[in-house]
Short mmCIF file of C-alpha atoms in Angstrom, two decimals:
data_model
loop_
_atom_site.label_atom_id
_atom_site.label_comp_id
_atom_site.label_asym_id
_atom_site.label_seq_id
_atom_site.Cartn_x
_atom_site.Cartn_y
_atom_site.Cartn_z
CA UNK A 1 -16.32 17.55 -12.27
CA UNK A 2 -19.19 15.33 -12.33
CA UNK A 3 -20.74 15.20 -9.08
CA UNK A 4 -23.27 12.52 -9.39
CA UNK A 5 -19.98 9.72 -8.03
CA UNK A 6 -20.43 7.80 -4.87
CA UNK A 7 -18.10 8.84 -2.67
CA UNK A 8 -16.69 5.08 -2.02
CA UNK A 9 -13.87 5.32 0.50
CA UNK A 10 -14.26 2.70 3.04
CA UNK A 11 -14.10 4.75 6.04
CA UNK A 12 -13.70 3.26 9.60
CA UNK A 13 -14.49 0.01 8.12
CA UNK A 14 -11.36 -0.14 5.66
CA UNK A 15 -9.22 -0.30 8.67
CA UNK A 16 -10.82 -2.04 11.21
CA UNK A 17 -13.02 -4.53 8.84
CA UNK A 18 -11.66 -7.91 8.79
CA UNK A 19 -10.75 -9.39 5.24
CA UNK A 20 -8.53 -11.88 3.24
CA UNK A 21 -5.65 -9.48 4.49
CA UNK A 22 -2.26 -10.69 4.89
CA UNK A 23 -0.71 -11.04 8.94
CA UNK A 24 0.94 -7.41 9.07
CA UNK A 25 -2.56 -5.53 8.22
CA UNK A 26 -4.31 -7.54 11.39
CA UNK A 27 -1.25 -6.19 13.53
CA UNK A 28 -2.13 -2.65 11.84
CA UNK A 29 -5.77 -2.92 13.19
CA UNK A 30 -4.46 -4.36 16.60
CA UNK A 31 -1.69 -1.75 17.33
CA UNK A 32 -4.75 1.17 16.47
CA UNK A 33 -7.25 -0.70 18.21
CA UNK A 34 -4.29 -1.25 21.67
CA UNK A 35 -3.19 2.25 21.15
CA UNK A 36 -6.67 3.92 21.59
CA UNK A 37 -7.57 1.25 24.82
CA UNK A 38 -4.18 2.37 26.16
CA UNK A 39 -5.37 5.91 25.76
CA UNK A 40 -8.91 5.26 27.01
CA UNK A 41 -6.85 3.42 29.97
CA UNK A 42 -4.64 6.66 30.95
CA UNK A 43 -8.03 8.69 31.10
CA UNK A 44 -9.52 6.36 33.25
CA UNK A 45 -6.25 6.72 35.53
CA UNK A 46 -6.43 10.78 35.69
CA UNK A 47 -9.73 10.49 36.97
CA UNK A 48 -9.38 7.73 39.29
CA UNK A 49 -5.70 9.45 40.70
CA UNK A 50 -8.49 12.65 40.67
CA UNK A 51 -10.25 11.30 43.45
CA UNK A 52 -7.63 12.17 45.57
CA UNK A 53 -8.10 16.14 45.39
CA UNK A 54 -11.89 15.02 47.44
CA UNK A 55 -9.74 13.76 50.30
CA UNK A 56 -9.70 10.43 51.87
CA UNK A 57 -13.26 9.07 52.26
CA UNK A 58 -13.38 9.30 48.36
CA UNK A 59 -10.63 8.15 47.61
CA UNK A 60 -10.86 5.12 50.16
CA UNK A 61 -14.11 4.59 48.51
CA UNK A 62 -12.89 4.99 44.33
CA UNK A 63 -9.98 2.34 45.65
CA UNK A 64 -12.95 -0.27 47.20
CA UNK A 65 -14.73 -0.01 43.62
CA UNK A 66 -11.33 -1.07 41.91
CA UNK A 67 -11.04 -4.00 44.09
CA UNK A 68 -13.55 -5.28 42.06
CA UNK A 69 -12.20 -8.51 40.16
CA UNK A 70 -13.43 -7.29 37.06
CA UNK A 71 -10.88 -4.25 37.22
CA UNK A 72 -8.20 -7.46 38.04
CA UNK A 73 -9.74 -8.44 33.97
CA UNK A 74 -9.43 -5.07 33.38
CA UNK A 75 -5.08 -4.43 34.52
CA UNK A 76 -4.51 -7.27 32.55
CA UNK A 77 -5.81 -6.46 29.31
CA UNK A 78 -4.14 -2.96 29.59
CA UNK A 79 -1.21 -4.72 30.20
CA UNK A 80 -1.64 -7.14 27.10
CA UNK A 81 -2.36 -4.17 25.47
CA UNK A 82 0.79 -2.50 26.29
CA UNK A 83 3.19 -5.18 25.43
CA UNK A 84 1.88 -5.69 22.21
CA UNK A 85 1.08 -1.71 21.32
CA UNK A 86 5.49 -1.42 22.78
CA UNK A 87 7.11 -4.23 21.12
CA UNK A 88 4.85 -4.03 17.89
CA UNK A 89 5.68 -0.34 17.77
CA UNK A 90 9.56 -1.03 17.80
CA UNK A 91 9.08 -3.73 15.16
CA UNK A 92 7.43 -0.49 13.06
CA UNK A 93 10.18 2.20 14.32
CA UNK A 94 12.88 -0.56 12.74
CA UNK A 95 10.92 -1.09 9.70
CA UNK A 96 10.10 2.56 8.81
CA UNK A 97 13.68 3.69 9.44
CA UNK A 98 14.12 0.65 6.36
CA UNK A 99 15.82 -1.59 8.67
CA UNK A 100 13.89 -4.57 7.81
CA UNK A 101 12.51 -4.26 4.22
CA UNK A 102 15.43 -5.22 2.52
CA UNK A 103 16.62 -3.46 -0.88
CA UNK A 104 14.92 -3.03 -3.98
CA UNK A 105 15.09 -6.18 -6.41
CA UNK A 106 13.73 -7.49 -9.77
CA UNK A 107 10.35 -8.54 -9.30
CA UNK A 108 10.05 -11.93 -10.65
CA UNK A 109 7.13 -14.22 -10.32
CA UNK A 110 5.53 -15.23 -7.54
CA UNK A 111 6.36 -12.01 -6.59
CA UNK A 112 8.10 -11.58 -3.08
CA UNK A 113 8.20 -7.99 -1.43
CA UNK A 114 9.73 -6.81 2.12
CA UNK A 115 6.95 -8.24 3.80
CA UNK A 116 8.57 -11.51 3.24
CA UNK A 117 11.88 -9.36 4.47
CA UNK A 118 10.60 -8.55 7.90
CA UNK A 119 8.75 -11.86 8.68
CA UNK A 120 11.34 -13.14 11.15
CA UNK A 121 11.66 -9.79 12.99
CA UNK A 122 7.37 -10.06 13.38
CA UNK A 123 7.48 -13.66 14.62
CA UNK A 124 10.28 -13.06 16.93
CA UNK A 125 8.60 -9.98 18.42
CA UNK A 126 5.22 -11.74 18.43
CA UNK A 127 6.73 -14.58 20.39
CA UNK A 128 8.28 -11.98 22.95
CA UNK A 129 4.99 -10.49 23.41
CA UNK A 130 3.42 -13.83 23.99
CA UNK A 131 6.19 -14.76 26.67
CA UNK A 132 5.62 -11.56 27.85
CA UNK A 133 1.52 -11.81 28.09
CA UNK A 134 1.95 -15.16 29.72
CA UNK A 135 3.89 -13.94 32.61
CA UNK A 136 1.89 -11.26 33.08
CA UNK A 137 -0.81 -12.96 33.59
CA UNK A 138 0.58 -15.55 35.91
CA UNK A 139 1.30 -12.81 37.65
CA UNK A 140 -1.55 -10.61 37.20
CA UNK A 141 -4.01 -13.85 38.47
CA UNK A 142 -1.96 -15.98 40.46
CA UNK A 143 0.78 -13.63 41.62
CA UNK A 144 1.50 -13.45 45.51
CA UNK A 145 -0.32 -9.40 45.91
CA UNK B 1 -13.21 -30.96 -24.84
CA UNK B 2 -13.54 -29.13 -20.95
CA UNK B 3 -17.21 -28.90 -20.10
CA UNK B 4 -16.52 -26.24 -17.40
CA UNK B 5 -18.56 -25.53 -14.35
CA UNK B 6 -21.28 -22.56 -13.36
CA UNK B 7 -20.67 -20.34 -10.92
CA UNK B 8 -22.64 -17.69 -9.60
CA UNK B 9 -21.12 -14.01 -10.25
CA UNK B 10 -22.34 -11.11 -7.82
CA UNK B 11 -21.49 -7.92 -9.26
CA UNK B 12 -21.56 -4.30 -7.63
CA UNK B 13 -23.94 -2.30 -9.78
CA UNK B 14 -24.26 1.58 -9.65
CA UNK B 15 -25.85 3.70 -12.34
CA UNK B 16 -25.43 7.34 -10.97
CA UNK B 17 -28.86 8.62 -12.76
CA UNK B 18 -30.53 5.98 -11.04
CA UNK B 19 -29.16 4.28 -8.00
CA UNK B 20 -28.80 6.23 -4.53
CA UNK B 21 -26.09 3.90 -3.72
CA UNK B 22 -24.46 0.81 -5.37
CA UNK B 23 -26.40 -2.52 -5.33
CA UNK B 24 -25.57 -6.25 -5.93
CA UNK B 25 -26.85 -8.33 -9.47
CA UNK B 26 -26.45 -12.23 -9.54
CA UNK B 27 -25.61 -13.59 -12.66
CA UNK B 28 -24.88 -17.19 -13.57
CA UNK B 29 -21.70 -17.99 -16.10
CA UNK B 30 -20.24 -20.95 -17.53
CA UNK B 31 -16.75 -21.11 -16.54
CA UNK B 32 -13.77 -22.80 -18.08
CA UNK B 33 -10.51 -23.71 -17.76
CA UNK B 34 -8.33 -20.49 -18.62
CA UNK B 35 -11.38 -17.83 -18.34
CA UNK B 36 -10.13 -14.88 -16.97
CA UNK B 37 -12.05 -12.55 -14.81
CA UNK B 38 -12.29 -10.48 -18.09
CA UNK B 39 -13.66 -12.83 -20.46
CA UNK B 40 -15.94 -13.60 -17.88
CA UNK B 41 -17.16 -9.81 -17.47
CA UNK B 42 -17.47 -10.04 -21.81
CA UNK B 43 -19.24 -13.30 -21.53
CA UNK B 44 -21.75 -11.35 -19.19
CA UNK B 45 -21.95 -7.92 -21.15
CA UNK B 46 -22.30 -10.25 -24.11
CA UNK B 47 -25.23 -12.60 -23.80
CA UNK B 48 -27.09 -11.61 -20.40
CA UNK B 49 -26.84 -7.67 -19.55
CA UNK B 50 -25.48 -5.59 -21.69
CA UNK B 51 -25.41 -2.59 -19.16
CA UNK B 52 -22.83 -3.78 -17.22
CA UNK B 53 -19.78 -1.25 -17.17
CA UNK B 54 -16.41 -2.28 -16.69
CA UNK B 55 -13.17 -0.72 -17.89
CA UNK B 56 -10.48 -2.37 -19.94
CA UNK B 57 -8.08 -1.60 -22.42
CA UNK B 58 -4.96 -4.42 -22.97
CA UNK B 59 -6.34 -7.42 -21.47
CA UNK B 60 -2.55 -8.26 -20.74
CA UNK B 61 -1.89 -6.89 -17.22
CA UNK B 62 -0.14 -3.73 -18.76
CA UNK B 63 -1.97 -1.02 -18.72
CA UNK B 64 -3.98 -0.99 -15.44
CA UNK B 65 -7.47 0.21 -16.31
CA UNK B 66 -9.31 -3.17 -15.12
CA UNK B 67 -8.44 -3.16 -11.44
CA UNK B 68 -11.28 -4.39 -9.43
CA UNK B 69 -12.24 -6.08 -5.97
CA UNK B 70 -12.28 -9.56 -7.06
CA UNK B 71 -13.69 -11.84 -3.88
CA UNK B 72 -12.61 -9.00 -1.81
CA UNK B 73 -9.03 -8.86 -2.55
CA UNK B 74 -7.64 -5.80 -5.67
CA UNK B 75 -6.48 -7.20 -8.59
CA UNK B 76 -6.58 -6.92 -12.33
CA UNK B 77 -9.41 -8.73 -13.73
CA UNK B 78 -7.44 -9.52 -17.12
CA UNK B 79 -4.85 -11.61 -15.01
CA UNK B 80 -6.96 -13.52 -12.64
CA UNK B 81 -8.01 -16.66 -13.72
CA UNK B 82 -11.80 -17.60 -11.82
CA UNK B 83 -11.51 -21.06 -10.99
CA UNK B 84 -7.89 -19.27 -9.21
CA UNK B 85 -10.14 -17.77 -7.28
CA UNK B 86 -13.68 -19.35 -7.24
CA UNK B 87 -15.10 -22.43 -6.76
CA UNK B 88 -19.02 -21.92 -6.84
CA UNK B 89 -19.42 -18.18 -6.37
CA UNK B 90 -16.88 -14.84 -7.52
CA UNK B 91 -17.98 -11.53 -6.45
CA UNK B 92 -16.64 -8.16 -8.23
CA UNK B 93 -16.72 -4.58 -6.77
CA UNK B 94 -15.23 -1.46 -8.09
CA UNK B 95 -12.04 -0.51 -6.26
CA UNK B 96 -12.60 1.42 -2.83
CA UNK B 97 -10.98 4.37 -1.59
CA UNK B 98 -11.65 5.84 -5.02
CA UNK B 99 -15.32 7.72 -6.37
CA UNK B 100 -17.32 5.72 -8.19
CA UNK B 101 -18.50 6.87 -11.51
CA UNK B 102 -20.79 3.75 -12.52
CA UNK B 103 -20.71 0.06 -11.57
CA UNK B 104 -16.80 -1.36 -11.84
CA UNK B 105 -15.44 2.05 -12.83
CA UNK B 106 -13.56 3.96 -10.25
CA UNK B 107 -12.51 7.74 -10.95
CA UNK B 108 -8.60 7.34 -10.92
CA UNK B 109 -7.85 10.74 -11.94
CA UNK B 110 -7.50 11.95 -8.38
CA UNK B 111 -4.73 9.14 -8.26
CA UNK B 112 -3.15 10.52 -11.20
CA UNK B 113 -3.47 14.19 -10.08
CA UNK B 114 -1.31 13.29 -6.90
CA UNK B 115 1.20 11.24 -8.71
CA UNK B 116 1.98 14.64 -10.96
CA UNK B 117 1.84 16.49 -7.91
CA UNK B 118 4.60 14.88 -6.85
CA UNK B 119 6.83 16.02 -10.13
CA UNK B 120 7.31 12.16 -11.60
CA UNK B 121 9.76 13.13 -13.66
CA UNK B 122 13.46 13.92 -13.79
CA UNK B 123 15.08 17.44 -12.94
CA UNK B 124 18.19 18.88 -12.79
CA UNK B 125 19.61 21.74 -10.92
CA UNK B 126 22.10 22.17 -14.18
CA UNK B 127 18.84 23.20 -16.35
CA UNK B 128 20.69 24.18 -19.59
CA UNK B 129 22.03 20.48 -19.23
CA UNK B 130 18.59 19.06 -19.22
CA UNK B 131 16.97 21.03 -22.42
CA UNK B 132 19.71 20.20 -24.19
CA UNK B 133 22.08 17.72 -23.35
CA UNK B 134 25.70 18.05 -24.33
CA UNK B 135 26.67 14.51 -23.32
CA UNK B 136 25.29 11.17 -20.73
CA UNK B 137 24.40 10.67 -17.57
CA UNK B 138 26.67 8.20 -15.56
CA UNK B 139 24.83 5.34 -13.76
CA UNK B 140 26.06 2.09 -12.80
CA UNK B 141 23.76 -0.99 -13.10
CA UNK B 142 23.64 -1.18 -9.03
CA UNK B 143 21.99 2.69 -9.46
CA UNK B 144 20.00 1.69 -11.64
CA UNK B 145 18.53 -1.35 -9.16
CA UNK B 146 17.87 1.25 -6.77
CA UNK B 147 14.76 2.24 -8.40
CA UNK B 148 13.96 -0.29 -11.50
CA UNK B 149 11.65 -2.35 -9.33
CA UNK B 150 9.57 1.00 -8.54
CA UNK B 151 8.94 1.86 -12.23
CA UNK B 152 7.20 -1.06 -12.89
CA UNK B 153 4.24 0.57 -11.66
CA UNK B 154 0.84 0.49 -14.12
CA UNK B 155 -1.27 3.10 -11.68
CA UNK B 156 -4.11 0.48 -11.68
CA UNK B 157 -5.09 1.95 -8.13
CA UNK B 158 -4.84 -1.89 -6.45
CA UNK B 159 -2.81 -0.70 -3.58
CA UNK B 160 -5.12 2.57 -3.11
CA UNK B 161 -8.14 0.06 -2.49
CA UNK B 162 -6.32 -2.20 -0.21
CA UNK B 163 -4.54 0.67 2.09
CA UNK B 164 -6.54 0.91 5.27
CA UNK B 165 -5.16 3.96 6.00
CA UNK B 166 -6.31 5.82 2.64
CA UNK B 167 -9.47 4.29 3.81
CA UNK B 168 -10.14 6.87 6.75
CA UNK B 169 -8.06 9.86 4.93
CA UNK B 170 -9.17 11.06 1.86
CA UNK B 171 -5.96 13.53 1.72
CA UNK B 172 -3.54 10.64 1.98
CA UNK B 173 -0.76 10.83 -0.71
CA UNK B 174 -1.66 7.29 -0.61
CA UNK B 175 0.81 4.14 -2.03
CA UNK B 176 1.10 4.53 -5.11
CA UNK B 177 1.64 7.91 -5.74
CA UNK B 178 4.84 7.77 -2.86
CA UNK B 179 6.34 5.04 -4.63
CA UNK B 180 6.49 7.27 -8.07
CA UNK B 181 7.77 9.68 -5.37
CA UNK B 182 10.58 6.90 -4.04
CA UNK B 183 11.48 6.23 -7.30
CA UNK B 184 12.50 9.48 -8.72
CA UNK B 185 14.38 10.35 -5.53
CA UNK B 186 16.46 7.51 -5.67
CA UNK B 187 17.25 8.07 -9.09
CA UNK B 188 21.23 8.88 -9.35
CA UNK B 189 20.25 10.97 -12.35
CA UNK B 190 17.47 13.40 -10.62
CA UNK B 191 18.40 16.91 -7.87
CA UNK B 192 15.00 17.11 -6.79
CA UNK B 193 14.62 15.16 -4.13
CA UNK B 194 14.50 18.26 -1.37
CA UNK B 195 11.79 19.55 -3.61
CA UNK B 196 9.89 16.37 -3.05
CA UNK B 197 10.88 15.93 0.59
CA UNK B 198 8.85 19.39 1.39
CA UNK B 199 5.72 17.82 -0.49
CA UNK B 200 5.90 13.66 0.84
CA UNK B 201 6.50 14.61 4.72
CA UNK B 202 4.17 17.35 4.72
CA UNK B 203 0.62 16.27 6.67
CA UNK B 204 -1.29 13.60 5.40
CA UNK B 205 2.08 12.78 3.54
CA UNK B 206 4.35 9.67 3.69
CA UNK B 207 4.56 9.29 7.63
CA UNK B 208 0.95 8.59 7.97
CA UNK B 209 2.17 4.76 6.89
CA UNK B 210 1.71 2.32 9.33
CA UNK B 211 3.06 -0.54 7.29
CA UNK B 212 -0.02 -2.49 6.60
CA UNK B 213 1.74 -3.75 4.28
CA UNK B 214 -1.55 -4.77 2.30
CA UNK B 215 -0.48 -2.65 -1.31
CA UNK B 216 2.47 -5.00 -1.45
CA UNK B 217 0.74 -7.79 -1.41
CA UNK B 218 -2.33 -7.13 -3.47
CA UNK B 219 0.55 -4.86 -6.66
CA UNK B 220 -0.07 -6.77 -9.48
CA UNK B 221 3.13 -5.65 -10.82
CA UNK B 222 5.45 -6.83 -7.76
CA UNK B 223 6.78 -3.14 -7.37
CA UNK B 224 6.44 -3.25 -3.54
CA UNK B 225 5.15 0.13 -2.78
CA UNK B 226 5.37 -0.76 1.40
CA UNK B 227 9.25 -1.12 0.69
CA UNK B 228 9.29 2.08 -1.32
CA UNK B 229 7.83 3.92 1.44
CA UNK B 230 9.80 2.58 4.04
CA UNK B 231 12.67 3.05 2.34
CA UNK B 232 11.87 6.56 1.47
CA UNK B 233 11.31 7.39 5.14
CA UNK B 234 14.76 6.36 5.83
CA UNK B 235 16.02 8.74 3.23
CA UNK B 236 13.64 11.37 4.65
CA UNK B 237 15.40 10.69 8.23
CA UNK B 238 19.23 11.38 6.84
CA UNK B 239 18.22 14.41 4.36
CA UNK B 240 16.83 15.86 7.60
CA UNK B 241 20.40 14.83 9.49
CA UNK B 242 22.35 16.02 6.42
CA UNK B 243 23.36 12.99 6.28
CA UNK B 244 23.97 10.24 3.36
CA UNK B 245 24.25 10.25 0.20
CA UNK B 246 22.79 12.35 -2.27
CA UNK B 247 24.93 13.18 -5.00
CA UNK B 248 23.62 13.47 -8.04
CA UNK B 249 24.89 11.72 -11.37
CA UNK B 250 27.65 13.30 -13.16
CA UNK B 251 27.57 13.84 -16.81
CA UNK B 252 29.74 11.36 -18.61
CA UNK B 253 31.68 12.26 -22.28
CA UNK B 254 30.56 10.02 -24.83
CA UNK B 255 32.96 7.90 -26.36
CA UNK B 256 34.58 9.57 -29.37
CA UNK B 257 33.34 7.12 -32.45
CA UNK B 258 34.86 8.93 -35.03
CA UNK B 259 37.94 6.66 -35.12
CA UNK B 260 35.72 3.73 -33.50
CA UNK B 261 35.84 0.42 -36.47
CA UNK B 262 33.15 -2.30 -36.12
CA UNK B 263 34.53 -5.83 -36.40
CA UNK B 264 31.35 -6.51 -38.79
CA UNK B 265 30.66 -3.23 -41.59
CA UNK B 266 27.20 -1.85 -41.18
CA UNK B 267 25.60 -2.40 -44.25
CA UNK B 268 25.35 0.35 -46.87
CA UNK B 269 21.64 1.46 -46.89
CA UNK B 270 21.71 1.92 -42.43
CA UNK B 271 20.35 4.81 -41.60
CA UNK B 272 22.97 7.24 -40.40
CA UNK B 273 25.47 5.82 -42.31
#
């Protein structure tokens, strides 16, 4: 095999580079990108539940630091995270079990595919998680706690 | 008589005995009305730099050797039109997610490797049958929709370059190879589908799919690989349930011609006669 090729996978940047991509491949990079802040989210969490093992002074103290409004910023985008990352990932459990893609069919030109299938299941769940964003953060900012 | 327009062409330009990495060439070509992507990469080769290395063989959107990033988005350059797709400037890369072997090329033969992996071809449990058939195999037009769409597939690599996920991992199966998968499975003729099963769902196998969705839309060929997948990780679901259907085709009698009497004679020099 010759080994003088360039190696030219894309990497990182094929999935998180922006491009003339269709709607479903930005809600690709947005369910990773949501599903590794959710994860960096429930680290954060251990260690700040940790504090707890140094007894009261430090934890009094780790709950005075998340007072901070910028944690407030920080609760709601976990939580925008979440509802997108949960309602985007049933959209993709009812699609991969073939729920939503339709059958197979003649292609015939312009050429539809079972992206065009699912469309109304993506902009119904995308309006839920809108809905769902906006009352969070009513509630997150303006809520009566 | 069309006067046409310039535009300015970038093209990705690697020469392995030379280059380190690939690097961009302007060129400046006179564009008309009906110039594919193609003609344009002739025009080029033909009166300003003969070094530039493209593949093609058909120039009819058949045989998928000429798949290339054209403005960022796979395609066949022998069916896109420029001024479809440019106004001023077009730029043209080789196909990600494969090696490059010199400017436009890409090394498909990885691509192809899978796709045999993945036995793209029809077996039988009754093997005698198969080497020598004794009579048909039964399939209804609605059996044979099942699949048809899938085997429209000219391996041009388009919805390797455009799968984000083949992007990261270089073991992927990747699109196209699955759907050559999907499409023997589903045939009502073929046994081997729990064969395949071991080899689609193993790691770095069918369930790293995320549904993108970007190989459907970029397939030249409108074969839908994101529907194949999806479709074949349904079937993957009930095998593993025992559950649906998977019988396989049963061998239909031809019709006894011997008697049979065509309303118009065959005439007396056909072959066979």
């Amino acid at each position: 095999m010759d080994n003088k090729q360039y190696d030219n996978h894309l990497g990182i940047i094929g999935w998180l580079g922006g491009g003339r991509w269709g709607v479903e491949r930005y809600l690709y990079i947005l369910h990773r990108v949501t599903g590794l802040g959710i994860l960096l989210f429930f680290l954060i969490h251990i260690f700040a539940s940790s504090m707890r093992m140094y007894g009261p002074e430090t934890w009094a103290a780790a709950m005075a630091i998340l007072k901070n409004p910028i944690f407030k910023l920080g609760e709601f985008f976990v939580f925008v995270a979440f509802a997108f990352h949960a309602l985007n990932g049933i959209r993709l459990i009812l699609i991969e079990l073939g729920l939503a893609v339709g059958k197979a069919e003649e292609p015939i030109y312009p050429y539809k595919s079972s992206l065009n299938n699912q469309r109304p299941l993506m902009v119904i769940v995308m309006v839920v998680v809108a809905i769902l964003i906006i009352a969070g953060g009513y509630n997150t900012f303006f809520g009566s706690h | 008589m069309e006067k046409g327009t310039n535009i300015t062409v970038f093209i990705r330009r690697f020469d392995p005995e030379k280059d380190p990495a690939p690097r961009q060439q302007q060129y400046t070509l006179h564009v008309e009305r009906g110039m594919t992507v193609l003609d344009g990469l002739h025009m080029i080769k033909q009166t300003q730099d003969p070094s530039v290395g493209f593949r093609f063989s058909c120039r009819m959107g058949v045989c998928g050797s000429c798949g290339m990033m054209i403005n960022g988005v796979p395609g066949l350059s022998c069916n896109t039109q420029i001024l479809d797709v440019a106004t001023t400037a077009l730029t043209l890369a080789p196909l990600p997610n494969f090696n490059l072997i010199r400017d436009l090329v890409p090394d498909l033969v990885p691509m192809f490797g899978v796709i045999k992996g993945l036995q793209p071809y029809i077996q039988r449990n009754d093997v005698e049958e198969m080497e020598n058939p004794t009579m048909e195999y039964f399939q209804t037009p609605h059996q044979l929709e099942e699949y048809l769409q899938f085997s429209y597939c000219i391996k041009c690599g388009s919805c390797m370059a455009a799968c984000p996920t083949m992007a990261t991992d270089k073991e992927y199966l990747g699109p196209a190879p699955l759907t050559q998968a999907y499409r023997y499975n589903t045939d009502s003729r073929d046994d081997a589908g729990d064969a395949r099963r071991d080899l689609v769902a193993a790691s770095h196998g069918i369930f790293n799919c995320h549904y993108a969705g970007e190989c459907s839309n970029v397939c030249p060929k409108g074969v839908d690989p994101a529907r194949a997948i999806q479709l074949m990780k349904k079937d993957l679901v009930l095998r593993y349930f025992g559950l649906g259907k998977h019988k396989c085709a049963h061998l239909c009698k031809k019709p006894d011609r011997s008697t049979y009497k065509p309303k118009i004679e065959a005439a007396p020099f056909t072959i066979g006669q």
